[in-house]
Coordinates of C-alpha atoms and ligand atoms in Angstrom, one line a residue:
Chain A
X20 CA 20.6 -15.0 -4.6
X21 CA 19.4 -15.1 -8.6
X22 CA 20.2 -12.6 -11.9
X23 CA 16.4 -11.0 -12.4
X24 CA 15.3 -8.6 -15.3
X25 CA 13.6 -5.5 -13.6
X26 CA 12.3 -2.8 -14.6
X27 CA 13.7 0.2 -12.3
X28 CA 10.4 1.8 -10.9
X29 CA 9.4 -2.1 -9.9
X30 CA 12.8 -2.6 -8.2
X31 CA 12.8 0.6 -5.9
X32 CA 9.0 -1.4 -5.4
X33 CA 10.0 -5.0 -4.4
X34 CA 13.0 -3.7 -2.5
X35 CA 11.3 -1.5 -0.7
X36 CA 9.0 -4.5 0.5
X37 CA 12.4 -6.2 1.4
X38 CA 13.2 -3.6 3.6
X39 CA 9.4 -3.9 5.2
X40 CA 7.9 -1.5 3.8
X41 CA 4.3 -2.6 4.4
X42 CA 2.7 1.7 3.4
X43 CA 2.8 3.2 0.0
X44 CA 0.6 6.1 -0.8
X45 CA 0.8 7.8 -3.7
X46 CA -1.1 9.2 -7.1
X47 CA -0.4 9.0 -10.5
X48 CA 1.6 10.3 -12.5
X49 CA 4.4 9.6 -15.9
X50 CA 7.3 8.8 -16.0
X51 CA 6.5 6.5 -12.2
X52 CA 3.5 4.8 -12.8
X53 CA 4.6 1.2 -12.8
X54 CA 6.0 1.7 -9.2
X55 CA 2.6 2.5 -7.9
X56 CA 1.3 -0.3 -10.1
X57 CA 3.8 -2.7 -8.1
X58 CA 3.1 -2.0 -5.0
X59 CA -0.8 -1.9 -5.7
X60 CA -0.3 -5.8 -6.9
X61 CA 2.4 -6.7 -4.1
X62 CA 1.6 -5.1 -0.8
X63 CA -2.0 -6.6 -0.9
X64 CA -0.4 -10.1 -0.9
X65 CA 2.3 -9.3 2.2
X66 CA -0.2 -7.9 4.2
X67 CA 0.1 -3.8 3.5
X68 CA -1.5 -1.0 2.5
X69 CA -1.3 0.2 -1.1
X70 CA -4.1 3.3 -1.5
X71 CA -4.0 5.4 -4.0
X72 CA -4.3 8.6 -2.7
X73 CA -6.7 11.6 -3.9
X74 CA -3.8 13.6 -4.7
X75 CA 0.2 13.9 -3.8
X76 CA -1.0 16.0 -0.9
X77 CA -2.9 14.3 0.6
X78 CA -0.2 11.5 0.0
X79 CA 3.3 13.0 1.4
X80 CA -0.2 13.6 4.8
X81 CA -1.5 9.8 5.2
X82 CA 2.8 9.5 4.5
X83 CA 3.4 11.5 8.1
X84 CA 0.1 9.4 9.4
X85 CA 2.1 6.6 8.6
X86 CA 5.1 7.6 9.4
X87 CA 4.0 8.9 13.0
X88 CA 2.4 5.0 13.6
X89 CA 6.0 3.7 13.8
X90 CA 5.5 2.1 10.5
X91 CA 8.1 1.8 6.8
X92 CA 6.1 4.2 4.6
X93 CA 7.5 5.2 1.4
X94 CA 5.2 8.0 -1.5
X95 CA 6.8 8.2 -5.0
X96 CA 6.2 10.9 -7.7
X97 CA 7.5 12.4 -10.6
X98 CA 9.0 16.2 -10.4
X99 CA 4.8 18.0 -10.4
X100 CA 4.0 15.8 -8.5
X101 CA 6.7 16.1 -5.4
X102 CA 6.7 19.9 -5.9
X103 CA 2.8 18.8 -4.3
X104 CA 4.7 17.1 -1.7
X105 CA 7.2 19.8 -0.5
X106 CA 4.8 21.2 2.6
X107 CA 4.1 18.0 3.8
X108 CA 8.0 16.9 3.7
X109 CA 9.0 20.2 6.1
X110 CA 6.1 18.7 8.4
X111 CA 7.8 15.5 8.4
X112 CA 11.0 17.1 8.7
X113 CA 10.0 19.7 11.2
X114 CA 8.7 17.0 13.0
X115 CA 11.1 14.6 12.8
X116 CA 9.9 11.8 11.1
X117 CA 11.2 9.5 8.9
X118 CA 10.0 8.5 5.4
X119 CA 11.4 7.4 1.8
X120 CA 10.2 9.6 -1.2
X121 CA 10.7 8.7 -4.4
X122 CA 11.2 11.5 -7.7
X123 CA 11.8 10.2 -10.9
X124 CA 12.4 13.4 -12.2
X125 CA 10.8 14.9 -15.4
X126 CA 11.3 17.9 -17.8
X127 CA 10.3 20.9 -15.9
X128 CA 9.1 23.1 -15.2
X129 CA 5.1 23.5 -14.8
X130 CA 4.4 20.5 -16.5
X131 CA 7.1 20.2 -18.6
X132 CA 7.0 16.6 -20.5
X133 CA 7.4 13.2 -19.4
X134 CA 11.3 12.8 -20.8
X135 CA 13.8 12.0 -17.7
X136 CA 15.1 14.8 -16.4
X137 CA 17.4 16.1 -13.5
X138 CA 16.0 19.8 -12.3
X139 CA 14.8 19.0 -9.3
X140 CA 18.6 18.9 -7.5
X141 CA 18.1 22.5 -6.0
X142 CA 15.0 21.5 -4.6
X143 CA 15.5 18.0 -3.1
X144 CA 19.0 19.6 -2.5
X145 CA 18.7 23.0 -1.0
X146 CA 15.2 22.3 0.6
X147 CA 12.2 22.9 -1.3
X148 CA 9.6 23.1 1.5
X149 CA 9.9 25.8 3.6
X150 CA 12.3 25.9 6.7
X151 CA 15.7 25.2 7.5
X152 CA 16.0 21.4 6.8
X153 CA 17.4 19.1 5.0
X154 CA 16.6 15.5 3.3
X155 CA 19.0 13.1 2.7
X156 CA 18.8 12.0 -1.2
X157 CA 20.4 9.6 -2.9
X158 CA 21.4 9.6 -6.8
X159 CA 21.6 5.8 -8.2
X160 CA 23.0 5.1 -11.4
X161 CA 20.9 2.8 -12.4
X162 CA 18.3 -0.7 -12.5
X163 CA 20.8 -2.0 -9.0
X164 CA 21.7 0.6 -7.5
X165 CA 17.8 1.7 -7.2
X166 CA 17.2 -1.7 -5.7
X167 CA 20.6 -1.4 -3.3
X168 CA 19.3 2.4 -2.1
X169 CA 15.8 1.6 -1.2
X170 CA 16.7 -0.3 1.3
X171 CA 19.5 1.8 2.8
X172 CA 17.0 4.6 2.3
X173 CA 14.5 3.0 5.0
X174 CA 17.3 2.7 8.0
X175 CA 19.5 6.3 7.5
X176 CA 15.6 7.8 6.9
X177 CA 14.6 5.1 10.4
X178 CA 18.2 5.2 12.1
X179 CA 18.4 9.8 11.6
X180 CA 14.3 10.0 11.6
X181 CA 14.2 12.1 8.2
X182 CA 13.5 12.0 5.2
X183 CA 15.3 10.2 2.3
X184 CA 14.4 11.1 -0.9
X185 CA 15.7 8.6 -4.0
X186 CA 16.4 10.9 -7.0
X187 CA 16.2 9.3 -9.9
X188 CA 15.2 10.2 -13.2
X189 CA 12.3 9.2 -15.6
X190 CA 15.0 7.5 -17.9
X191 CA 16.1 5.1 -15.4
X192 CA 13.4 4.4 -13.4
X193 CA 11.7 2.9 -16.7
X194 CA 15.0 1.5 -17.8
X195 CA 15.1 -2.6 -17.8
X196 CA 17.7 -4.1 -16.2
X197 CA 19.9 -8.1 -14.7
X198 CA 19.5 -7.0 -10.8
X199 CA 20.4 -9.3 -8.0
X200 CA 17.6 -8.3 -5.2
X201 CA 19.3 -6.5 -2.0
X202 CA 19.1 -8.8 1.6
X203 CA 17.3 -7.0 4.4
X204 CA 19.1 -5.1 5.8
X205 CA 18.3 -6.9 9.3
X206 CA 18.3 -3.7 11.5
X207 CA 15.8 -2.7 13.8
X208 CA 15.0 0.7 15.3
X209 CA 12.8 0.5 18.3
X210 CA 10.3 3.3 17.6
X211 CA 8.3 2.8 20.7
X212 CA 9.7 5.9 22.9
X213 CA 7.7 8.1 20.3
X214 CA 5.9 6.3 18.2
X215 CA 1.9 7.0 18.5
X216 CA 0.2 3.9 18.8
X217 CA -2.3 4.4 22.1
X218 CA -0.5 5.9 25.8
X219 CA -1.4 2.4 26.6
X220 CA 0.6 2.1 29.6
X221 CA 2.9 5.4 28.8
X222 CA 2.3 8.9 28.9
X223 CA 0.9 10.6 25.8
X224 CA 3.0 10.6 22.7
X225 CA 2.8 13.7 20.6
X226 CA 4.1 14.6 16.9
X227 CA 4.2 17.7 15.8
X228 CA 6.8 20.5 14.1
X229 CA 5.5 23.3 16.2
X230 CA 6.9 24.5 19.1
X231 CA 5.7 28.8 20.5
X232 CA 6.9 28.2 24.3
X233 CA 9.1 29.0 25.8
X234 CA 10.0 31.1 23.3
X235 CA 13.1 29.9 22.3
X236 CA 11.4 26.0 22.2
X237 CA 11.9 25.9 17.9
X238 CA 15.1 27.5 18.3
X239 CA 16.7 24.5 20.3
X240 CA 14.8 21.9 17.5
X241 CA 15.8 23.6 15.0
X242 CA 19.4 23.3 17.0
X243 CA 19.2 19.6 17.1
X244 CA 17.4 19.3 13.8
X245 CA 21.5 21.1 12.5
X246 CA 23.9 18.8 15.0
X247 CA 21.7 16.2 13.1
X248 CA 23.0 17.3 9.7
X249 CA 26.1 17.7 10.9
X250 CA 26.4 14.0 11.9
X251 CA 25.1 12.6 8.7
X252 CA 27.7 14.9 6.9
X253 CA 29.9 12.7 8.6
X254 CA 29.0 9.8 8.1
X255 CA 27.2 9.3 5.4
X256 CA 28.3 10.4 2.2
X257 CA 28.2 8.6 -0.3
X258 CA 30.4 8.6 -4.0
X259 CA 31.9 6.5 -6.5
X260 CA 35.0 7.1 -7.8
X261 CA 36.7 5.3 -11.1
X262 CA 39.5 6.3 -13.2
X263 CA 40.4 9.3 -11.4
X264 CA 43.6 9.0 -9.9
X265 CA 46.1 9.8 -13.1
X266 CA 42.9 11.4 -15.1
X267 CA 44.1 15.3 -16.1
X268 CA 39.8 15.6 -16.7
X269 CA 37.2 15.0 -14.4
X270 CA 33.9 14.4 -15.0
X271 CA 31.0 14.8 -12.5
X272 CA 28.2 13.6 -12.8
X273 CA 24.8 11.5 -10.3
X274 CA 22.0 9.7 -12.3
X275 CA 21.9 9.1 -15.7
X276 CA 24.7 11.2 -16.3
X277 CA 27.3 9.3 -14.6
X278 CA 26.3 6.1 -16.8
X279 CA 27.4 9.0 -19.4
X280 CA 30.1 10.1 -17.6
X281 CA 31.7 6.9 -18.0
X282 CA 30.8 6.2 -21.9
X283 CA 33.0 9.3 -22.4
X284 CA 35.6 8.6 -20.1
X285 CA 36.0 4.7 -21.7
X286 CA 35.9 6.8 -25.1
X287 CA 38.3 9.8 -23.8
X288 CA 40.9 6.9 -23.0
X289 CA 40.4 5.1 -26.2
X290 CA 40.8 8.3 -27.5
X291 CA 44.5 8.5 -24.8
X292 CA 42.9 11.3 -23.4
X293 CA 43.5 10.6 -19.4
X294 CA 39.8 12.0 -18.4
X295 CA 38.6 10.2 -14.9
X296 CA 35.0 10.0 -13.0
X297 CA 33.3 11.1 -9.6
X298 CA 29.9 10.7 -9.1
X299 CA 28.0 12.2 -6.1
X300 CA 25.9 9.3 -5.0
X301 CA 24.9 11.3 -1.8
X302 CA 23.8 14.3 -3.8
X303 CA 23.1 15.5 0.4
X304 CA 24.9 15.4 2.2
X305 CA 27.3 16.4 -0.6
X306 CA 31.0 13.6 -1.0
X307 CA 32.7 17.4 -1.0
X308 CA 35.4 16.4 1.0
X309 CA 36.0 13.8 -0.9
X310 CA 35.8 15.3 -4.1
X311 CA 37.9 18.1 -3.3
X312 CA 40.6 15.6 -2.9
X313 CA 39.7 14.1 -6.2
X314 CA 39.8 17.4 -8.3
X315 CA 43.6 18.0 -6.3
X316 CA 45.9 19.1 -9.2
X317 CA 43.7 18.0 -12.2
X318 CA 43.7 20.4 -14.9
X319 CA 39.7 20.6 -15.4
X320 CA 36.2 19.5 -13.9
X321 CA 33.2 18.6 -16.6
X322 CA 30.2 18.9 -14.6
X323 CA 27.5 16.9 -16.8
X324 CA 23.9 17.3 -15.2
X325 CA 20.9 17.2 -17.8
X326 CA 19.4 21.3 -16.6
X327 CA 21.1 24.8 -16.6
X328 CA 23.5 23.9 -13.9
X329 CA 22.6 22.9 -10.1
X330 CA 24.9 21.0 -9.2
X331 CA 27.7 22.7 -10.5
X332 CA 27.4 25.2 -7.7
X333 CA 28.3 22.1 -5.1
X334 CA 31.1 21.2 -7.1
X335 CA 32.3 24.7 -7.0
X336 CA 32.2 25.3 -3.7
X337 CA 33.7 21.8 -2.4
X338 CA 37.2 22.5 -5.1
X339 CA 36.4 26.8 -5.2
X340 CA 39.1 28.4 -7.2
X341 CA 41.6 24.9 -7.0
X342 CA 40.6 23.6 -10.5
X343 CA 38.3 24.6 -13.2
X344 CA 34.9 24.0 -13.9
X345 CA 33.3 23.9 -16.8
X346 CA 30.3 22.8 -17.1
X347 CA 27.6 21.1 -20.7
X348 CA 24.5 21.0 -19.5
X349 CA 21.3 19.1 -21.6
X350 CA 17.4 20.8 -20.9
X351 CA 14.0 20.0 -20.8
X352 CA 14.3 16.1 -20.7
X353 CA 17.1 16.0 -23.3
X354 CA 19.9 13.3 -22.5
X355 CA 23.8 14.8 -22.9
X356 CA 25.9 12.4 -26.0
X357 CA 29.3 10.6 -25.7
X358 CA 29.8 12.4 -28.1
X359 CA 29.4 15.7 -27.0
X360 CA 31.4 15.3 -23.9
X361 CA 34.3 13.5 -25.4
X362 CA 34.6 16.3 -27.4
X363 CA 34.1 19.1 -25.3
X364 CA 37.1 17.8 -23.1
X365 CA 38.8 17.2 -26.1
X366 CA 39.2 20.6 -27.0
X367 CA 40.2 21.5 -23.4
X368 CA 43.8 19.0 -24.0
X369 CA 44.2 20.8 -27.6
Chain B
X21 CA -30.0 4.6 67.0
X22 CA -27.7 4.9 63.9
X23 CA -27.0 8.1 63.2
X24 CA -27.6 8.0 58.9
X25 CA -24.1 9.4 57.6
X26 CA -23.3 11.5 55.0
X27 CA -22.5 10.5 51.6
X28 CA -20.6 12.5 49.5
X29 CA -21.6 11.9 45.8
X30 CA -19.4 13.3 42.8
X31 CA -22.1 13.8 40.4
X32 CA -19.8 16.4 38.3
X33 CA -16.2 16.7 37.7
X34 CA -13.1 17.4 35.3
X35 CA -12.9 14.2 32.8
X36 CA -9.4 12.5 32.6
X37 CA -7.8 12.5 30.0
X38 CA -8.8 16.8 29.6
X39 CA -5.3 17.9 30.6
X40 CA -5.8 20.1 34.1
X41 CA -3.9 22.9 32.7
X42 CA -5.3 26.9 32.0
X43 CA -6.4 26.8 27.7
X44 CA -6.2 29.7 25.4
X45 CA -9.8 29.4 24.2
X46 CA -11.0 32.9 24.5
X47 CA -14.2 33.5 26.8
X48 CA -17.7 31.9 25.3
X49 CA -15.4 29.7 23.0
X50 CA -17.1 26.5 21.5
X51 CA -13.9 24.8 21.8
X52 CA -13.1 24.1 25.1
X53 CA -16.8 23.1 25.8
X54 CA -16.4 20.5 22.2
X55 CA -13.2 19.3 24.0
X56 CA -14.7 18.4 27.9
X57 CA -17.8 17.0 25.7
X58 CA -15.0 14.8 23.3
X59 CA -13.2 14.1 27.1
X60 CA -16.0 13.0 28.2
X61 CA -16.6 10.7 26.0
X62 CA -12.6 8.7 26.1
X63 CA -13.3 7.9 29.4
X64 CA -17.2 7.6 29.1
X65 CA -16.3 5.0 26.4
X66 CA -12.9 3.8 28.0
X67 CA -10.2 4.7 24.9
X68 CA -7.3 6.5 26.5
X69 CA -5.2 4.2 25.6
X70 CA -6.4 3.7 22.4
X71 CA -7.2 7.3 20.7
X72 CA -4.8 9.5 18.8
X73 CA -6.5 12.3 18.2
X74 CA -5.5 14.4 15.2
X75 CA -5.3 18.1 15.2
X76 CA -5.7 20.8 13.3
X77 CA -4.8 24.5 11.9
X78 CA -6.3 26.8 13.6
X79 CA -7.7 27.8 17.0
X80 CA -7.8 23.4 18.4
X81 CA -4.0 24.0 17.2
X82 CA -3.0 22.5 20.3
X83 CA -6.2 20.1 21.1
X84 CA -2.7 17.5 21.5
X85 CA -2.2 19.3 24.3
X86 CA -5.6 19.8 26.3
X87 CA -7.1 16.1 25.7
X88 CA -4.2 13.4 27.6
X89 CA -4.1 11.0 24.3
X90 CA -1.8 10.9 21.6
X91 CA -1.7 13.5 19.4
X92 CA -0.6 14.1 15.8
X93 CA -0.4 17.4 13.7
X94 CA -1.7 18.0 10.4
X95 CA -0.8 20.6 8.0
X96 CA -3.8 22.8 7.7
X97 CA -6.4 21.0 6.3
X98 CA -4.6 17.7 5.7
X99 CA -5.8 16.2 9.1
X100 CA -8.4 13.5 7.2
X101 CA -5.7 12.8 5.6
X102 CA -2.6 12.2 8.5
X103 CA -5.8 10.2 10.6
X104 CA -6.2 7.8 7.2
X105 CA -2.0 7.1 7.5
X106 CA -2.6 6.7 10.8
X107 CA -5.5 4.6 11.2
X108 CA -4.2 2.4 8.3
X109 CA -1.2 1.8 10.4
X110 CA -3.4 1.2 13.8
X111 CA -7.0 -0.4 13.0
X112 CA -7.3 -1.1 16.3
X113 CA -6.9 2.7 17.6
X114 CA -9.6 5.3 17.4
X115 CA -8.5 7.9 14.9
X116 CA -10.6 11.5 15.5
X117 CA -9.8 14.7 12.6
X118 CA -10.8 17.4 14.7
X119 CA -11.1 20.6 12.7
X120 CA -12.1 24.0 11.7
X121 CA -14.0 25.3 8.6
X122 CA -11.6 27.0 7.2
X123 CA -9.3 23.9 7.5
X124 CA -12.0 20.9 6.5
X125 CA -14.2 22.8 3.7
X126 CA -11.4 25.4 2.1
X127 CA -7.8 24.7 2.2
X128 CA -8.4 20.6 2.7
X129 CA -12.0 19.9 0.9
X130 CA -10.5 17.4 -1.2
X131 CA -9.4 15.6 2.1
X132 CA -12.1 15.7 3.8
X133 CA -14.5 14.7 1.2
X134 CA -11.9 12.0 0.1
X135 CA -11.8 10.2 3.3
X136 CA -15.4 10.3 3.7
X137 CA -15.9 8.5 0.4
X138 CA -13.3 5.8 1.0
X139 CA -15.3 5.6 4.5
X140 CA -12.5 5.9 6.0
X141 CA -12.7 4.0 10.4
X142 CA -12.2 7.4 11.5
X143 CA -14.3 10.2 13.3
X144 CA -14.2 13.3 12.1
X145 CA -15.1 16.5 14.3
X146 CA -15.5 19.6 12.9
X147 CA -16.2 22.7 14.9
X148 CA -18.0 25.0 11.9
X149 CA -17.4 28.8 13.5
X150 CA -18.2 30.5 10.6
X151 CA -14.7 32.1 10.4
X152 CA -11.2 31.7 10.9
X153 CA -10.4 32.1 13.9
X154 CA -6.8 31.4 14.3
X155 CA -6.0 34.3 12.2
X156 CA -8.3 36.7 12.6
X157 CA -11.4 36.5 12.0
X158 CA -10.9 36.8 8.0
X159 CA -14.7 34.8 5.9
X160 CA -14.7 31.1 6.0
X161 CA -16.5 28.8 3.2
X162 CA -19.4 28.8 5.9
X163 CA -19.6 32.6 6.6
X164 CA -23.3 33.4 6.5
X165 CA -25.1 35.5 3.5
X166 CA -24.3 39.5 4.1
X167 CA -22.4 38.1 7.7
X168 CA -19.4 41.0 8.0
X169 CA -15.8 39.4 8.4
X170 CA -12.2 40.5 8.3
X171 CA -12.3 39.6 4.4
X172 CA -16.0 40.3 3.7
X173 CA -15.9 44.0 5.1
X174 CA -19.2 44.5 3.4
X175 CA -20.9 41.5 4.4
X176 CA -20.5 38.2 2.4
X177 CA -21.9 38.4 -1.0
X178 CA -23.1 35.4 -2.9
X179 CA -22.9 37.2 -5.9
X180 CA -19.0 37.7 -5.2
X181 CA -18.3 34.6 -3.3
X182 CA -20.0 32.0 -3.2
X183 CA -23.1 30.5 -0.5
X184 CA -22.2 28.9 2.9
X185 CA -20.9 25.4 2.3
X186 CA -23.0 22.3 4.1
X187 CA -20.4 19.7 5.1
X188 CA -23.0 17.4 5.8
X189 CA -25.1 17.7 3.0
X190 CA -22.6 17.2 1.1
X191 CA -20.6 14.5 2.8
X192 CA -24.6 12.9 2.3
X193 CA -24.3 13.0 -1.1
X194 CA -21.9 9.6 -0.6
X195 CA -22.7 5.9 -0.4
X196 CA -19.3 5.3 2.7
X197 CA -19.9 7.3 5.7
X198 CA -22.2 5.5 8.1
X199 CA -23.0 8.2 10.8
X200 CA -23.8 12.1 10.1
X201 CA -25.3 14.6 12.4
X202 CA -24.9 18.5 12.5
X203 CA -25.3 19.9 16.4
X204 CA -24.8 23.2 18.6
X205 CA -23.0 23.8 21.3
X206 CA -25.3 27.1 22.1
X207 CA -27.1 26.0 24.7
X208 CA -27.3 22.8 26.8
X209 CA -29.3 21.0 25.4
X210 CA -27.7 21.5 22.0
X211 CA -24.1 20.4 24.4
X212 CA -26.2 17.1 25.5
X213 CA -27.0 16.2 22.2
X214 CA -23.4 16.7 20.7
X215 CA -22.4 14.6 22.9
X216 CA -24.1 12.0 21.8
X217 CA -23.7 12.4 18.2
X218 CA -19.3 12.5 19.4
X219 CA -20.4 9.0 21.6
X220 CA -21.5 7.6 19.1
X221 CA -19.3 8.5 16.8
X222 CA -16.5 6.9 19.2
X223 CA -18.8 4.2 19.1
X224 CA -19.1 3.3 15.7
X225 CA -15.3 3.2 15.2
X226 CA -14.5 1.3 18.0
X227 CA -17.4 -1.0 16.8
X228 CA -15.9 -1.6 13.5
X229 CA -18.0 -0.1 11.4
X230 CA -16.3 3.5 9.7
X231 CA -16.4 6.8 8.8
X232 CA -18.5 9.2 11.0
X233 CA -18.7 13.2 11.1
X234 CA -20.1 15.1 13.4
X235 CA -20.2 19.2 12.3
X236 CA -21.2 21.2 15.7
X237 CA -21.8 25.3 14.8
X238 CA -20.2 27.4 17.5
X239 CA -19.3 30.9 19.1
X240 CA -16.5 32.9 18.4
X241 CA -17.1 36.0 19.8
X242 CA -14.3 37.2 19.6
X243 CA -14.1 36.8 15.2
X244 CA -17.9 37.3 15.4
X245 CA -17.5 41.0 17.5
X246 CA -19.6 39.1 19.9
X247 CA -20.7 39.1 23.6
X248 CA -20.3 35.3 24.4
X249 CA -24.5 35.1 25.6
X250 CA -25.0 37.0 21.8
X251 CA -22.7 34.9 20.2
X252 CA -24.9 31.8 22.3
X253 CA -28.2 33.4 20.4
X254 CA -26.0 34.5 17.0
X255 CA -26.1 30.1 16.8
X256 CA -29.7 29.9 17.1
X257 CA -31.0 32.5 15.3
X258 CA -27.9 32.9 12.3
X259 CA -26.2 29.9 12.2
X260 CA -29.6 26.9 12.6
X261 CA -31.6 28.8 9.7
X262 CA -28.5 28.3 6.8
X263 CA -27.1 24.4 9.0
X264 CA -30.2 22.3 9.9
X265 CA -29.9 20.6 12.5
X266 CA -30.3 17.1 13.1
X267 CA -29.1 13.8 11.7
X268 CA -28.7 13.2 8.0
X269 CA -27.9 9.2 8.5
X270 CA -27.4 6.6 11.6
X271 CA -26.3 3.3 9.9
Ligands
TPP427 C1 -1.1 26.4 4.5 C2 -1.1 27.8 5.6 N1 -2.2 28.4 5.0 C3 -2.9 29.5 6.0 C4 -2.1 29.1 7.0 C5 -2.6 30.1 8.1 N2 -4.3 29.3 8.9 C6 -4.6 28.9 10.2 S1 -5.6 29.0 10.7 C7 -6.2 29.5 9.3 C8 -8.1 28.7 9.6 C9 -8.2 28.6 10.7 O1 -9.7 29.2 10.5 P1 -10.8 27.3 11.5 O2 -10.0 26.5 10.3 O3 -11.5 27.9 11.0 O4 -10.3 27.4 12.5 P2 -11.0 28.0 13.6 O5 -9.3 29.1 14.2 O6 -12.6 28.9 13.7 O7 -11.3 27.1 14.8 C10 -5.1 30.3 8.7 C11 -6.0 30.4 7.3 C12 -1.7 28.0 7.7 N3 -1.5 28.2 9.0 N4 -1.6 27.2 7.0
SF4_428 S1 -10.9 33.0 18.5 FE1 -13.0 32.6 18.2 S2 -12.0 29.8 17.5 FE2 -10.8 30.9 18.8 S3 -10.5 30.9 20.9 FE3 -11.4 33.4 20.0 S4 -13.8 32.6 19.9 FE4 -12.1 30.6 20.4
MG429 MG1 -13.8 28.6 12.1

């Protein structure tokens, strides 16, 4: 396929259409506005529905309705708007409905700023909404991966009847890169056993998270969810290792931070320091086992994030006390520089 | 001489889509009556197999267990948004959002106004009982002036918390809706009128006309601390002066 120059946010939109998404509901917020604009331009041309909702709360509930009705559906937003979607994400999770939610993170808390940031790791990975649930969380590090993972996100959502969050940031959403548009996966998911379409020739279907009776009905639902999460943890971890095998020092980052880590590894190698990179691509499920194996025997791990230290907790849980873990974070929409990462790692070597 | 045989003719029965199970509503509650009317209308229009019901959070949270059509839960106040998502995927289906006053006019006001303003081709059944039934009788946006509730123990004071909101009149300021009517299920006459309004609201969807809004003044004897008969009388004496019955729009 031909190479095209695309903005990250637009690449998500085109990839969603390639994946068969024909319904999009969203509310404007920077830095992801190119995505709803793209969908409003493209969806009507492919027989789809673009609807600008009255709020992120409404948008996520329109997503819930469309998903219950059997459609592949997506919404997108940035940090403050994603906070508003949390109630809906909890309901989607309880009702086991598939959906793809894009968060192009910006600086927080509160209104924060509109620069890219990674401060919503906890919200995406640890819950955010109420109750015992997980979303699959994908962390692309560039425009090509945004497109590829978007196609994958729809398959994962349908396969597991789960919410998939694409956790990017304002920088990768707005950067332009040459990409090859992904092909449709070709996978087909039969939703006829549960979706709402009118009870023609069958008993009525009900989509609900609520379980009142018998007394242990909710416990059973939750146990089933947990079983599903264990399956996903086994089957769906994604990560990338680069120059990690012979490294003395291992950098760990996701998304944009991982790109900066990759440049830092090159710079360190040039300076004669054996550094390597481990990049989780799924943040939930977190590739703990792989990370622990990659970290074995290293002198130190440096976790780099555009936040005050969130994924670093999962890194520590993965390696426990086997390797010392250091952290370098930037706050408020500031990106870490290669120089400061190199300097930090060189200080370990001295 | 031929012997004349008595012909049996069923003139009244349980609607087919109304599940034959005991419901959880209190004696004298309006929800049960409204469920039956909705079920009758679905039966008579023959749309059992194409109807999708969105249940609210409120006493009618289990509506999908009583009306045997495809059903969907919605978070508190979000039924019009959920119904929008469903309708946009299945434009041929008849999609109903069934909501209480807290659901529709407090936490879900934005979703209510905007679904109406977009002219979503759905039918909204709004059960106005002037109280939060499910959570034990707190003040609602439609609670009357001076009405005592769990959270307005001295009576609703407009100087402090404003006046009851008139949903039909509010929605009547918008251009898109095709049908707006307020009825009451406090009397036999009112019940028959309510059924006609629900029929019209559903037929508007079958005929792809547009957004229909039916407000139904309804009894909550438990929340109001009244006997069922007293509660029905209170709808007529106290609620209808604030919420005048009648059709506001029929296009
Ligand atoms: C987000 C959220 N807030 C609050 C509640 C608690 N709650 C459940 S029902 C309800 C009010 C219901 O009143 P109404 O909509 O008038 O319905 P009714 O029970 O009177 O029919 C409230 C506040 C909830 N379930 N979810
Ligand atoms: S509390 Fe009120 S609205 Fe709820 S079931 Fe009882 S009477 Fe009906
Ligand atoms: Mg009420």
